[in-house]
Amino acid sequence: MSVEEKVDIVVGEEAWYTSGVERLGIARLHLTDGPNGLRCENPDADASDRHNKHGSHKATCFPSLCLLAATFDKTIARKMGEQLGEEASHYGVDILLGPGVNHKRTPIGGRNFEYFSEDPILTSDLASAYINGVQSKGVGCSLKHYFGNNTEYNRFNVDVVIDERTLREIYLRSFQRIIKKSAPATVMAAYNRYHGEYCAHNKEALKDLLRGELEFKGVVISDWGAVHNRVEALKGGCDLEMTFDYRDSKNQLINAVKLGVIPESLLDESCERLLALRENYKAQGGDADFEKGYSVALETAIGGMVLLKNEGALPLTSLDFCVIGEAAKYPRYQGEGSSRVNAWRTSNPLTELERIFGTVPYARGYVYNEPLSEELIKEAKEVAQKSNKAIIFIANDDYAEEESKDRKTLALLDKHLRLIDEVSSVCDNVVVVLQTGGVTEMPYADKVKGIVQQYFAGEACGEAIAKLLSGTRNFSGRLPETYPIRYEDNPTYHYYAKEWDRLVYEEGIFTGYRYYDRNNIPVRYPFGWGLSYTSFAYSDMECVYKNGELVCKVKVTNTGRRVGEEILMLYVSKPQRKGCEKPVKELVAFEKQYLGEGETKSVTFAISKEDLSYWNDGTHCFELEKGVYRLTFYGRENKCEIETNISIE
Ligand code: GLC
């Protein structure tokens, strides 16, 4: 290949395509979003919203990854990945730009709906299953956004400051485990800076850490427009600049090579990786079964919605209830931005509940994007007064949760809070169903009998919630992030946006539940919280550590009168040592198990030495502390169900 041909393939040609090398029969690469469904541009469609130049082809709109995380289900994550891979291949997409795995450091993160969790083990085990699913269909993934893109605040320039131990134990941990478990085809370099340098130009991030410590062998692509100087980015380790060449990058590279500013061998390294990518990941075309896609989206949604509170209100057993809220008819089932999907078809909660119970009394309650209406609240009270129960569906206005900006508050809108208050004043059995991408404050929690986190549940959201509210299916989801009582209780509240250009992660490793546990701060609902219509008991826990692996066995029984799925969550409490504080507990493994009425299953976990280690910033490596480790299974109400100690010398 000539220098010009080599340069051609390391810079994008169009928004979603690289160049090929026609002379050598090397086809161009087609890359497109997104994590919860194909956003594949349809040049014949009008612009659909403010994020997309053109509309997209129809595709399955899966639940956002915030819900996938709440399933704690590696099997469904893989299934979702497989379906995504088939649909990508159908549209000729070689690389799917997902999953986003950034750590949920603050509950106001604008793209939290697109990410998994506040825990790196949960994020990385599910993301690995998802990637293995997609890539099993010959389509590559792009693990994003590497790294430190935990908020949208000044995202194109902010310099994130993360200490060494926090970086390894939290912010790189997901990337490291995913690369080891699923070998993603590409990693997407984030917009922001680390140690003052843009991630897409950052030798420390891309070579020392990603290629060195994390042993990544695939291709590094930039986020769209994240390269500010193509020569610097190539030197830093960025193989492919996306999107198209609007910074005259190709000429800069050609001149730099011809003038000897950079050795051609550096260009060759990236070209070889890109040619290998081109060889290994090829869309096969073929048909995609979008009805199967709907079914996978439905199963995922059912497995990830979380029952937060239930004092006898659920399941609904007869038509003694009414439904209130615009979101019951027009559900909010995805977030805004590059992840937005033109859904194959959608179901809404009201229609699906009526399919089960017949005509349901309904009141609109509020209107999206309009102020509170006294008239609509009065009408909702009148409907609720005549019912034994009121199911209120709540969703924010348009663009409340959107790429490119963080949320300003965790509070619901006044029109929602007033509606809940007024309806609760005339009805004793109110259930609030939240269609949000993440945490909200719940000042009404003590006034209502039920709360469900429905999340952005994808195109099948209506059918899923109807099956769960009616008891046709049982809730099994558990929270992948903590719900604080107030935003101010979160450790990032005091550090957020103190400076425009720098974001210092001062809370260190004590993020999410690690922070609330350590400081004994009460929360509304803790990480891992999630009720079921049945109950489970744990017994016979045995642990043994040998040959660098901890094997833990336990039995779990469905002690209730309904089938259900239990998510076993195994935590470890590492030995404390002066000068090197460990979190009170850390999730180390999880498994979802279906259990019939009265059924008992034995589950075995194998925990690697790495997952028991901590980062010693004196020796600059992961180490296994000698001492006593406490292992506990926490149940659905965040209570210790069973525990044992193990000594590692
Ligand atoms: C964006 C996003 C990234 C997306 C890319 C292409 O700005 O940060 O997640 O994949 O552009 O749309």
Coordinates of N, CA, C and O in Angstrom, one line a residue, residues 140 217 257 369 373 511 602 607 622:
G140 N -18.5 -6.6 14.9 CA -17.6 -6.2 16.0 C -18.3 -5.2 16.9 O -19.3 -4.6 16.5
K217 N -5.8 -5.9 22.3 CA -5.1 -6.2 21.0 C -5.9 -5.6 19.8 O -5.4 -5.7 18.7
V257 N 4.6 11.9 7.5 CA 5.4 10.7 7.2 C 6.5 11.1 6.2 O 7.6 10.8 6.3
N369 N -44.2 18.0 28.3 CA -43.7 19.3 27.8 C -44.6 20.5 28.1 O -44.5 21.5 27.5
S373 N -51.4 21.0 35.1 CA -52.8 21.4 34.7 C -53.7 21.0 35.9 O -53.8 19.8 36.2
T511 N -17.2 5.2 46.0 CA -18.3 5.6 45.0 C -19.5 4.7 45.2 O -19.3 3.6 45.5
S602 N -28.5 -25.7 44.0 CA -27.1 -25.4 44.5 C -26.4 -24.6 43.5 O -26.4 -25.0 42.3
I607 N -14.2 -17.6 42.1 CA -13.7 -16.2 42.1 C -12.2 -16.1 41.9 O -11.5 -16.8 42.7
F622 N -1.7 -4.9 41.6 CA -2.8 -5.5 42.4 C -2.1 -6.6 43.3 O -1.2 -7.3 42.9

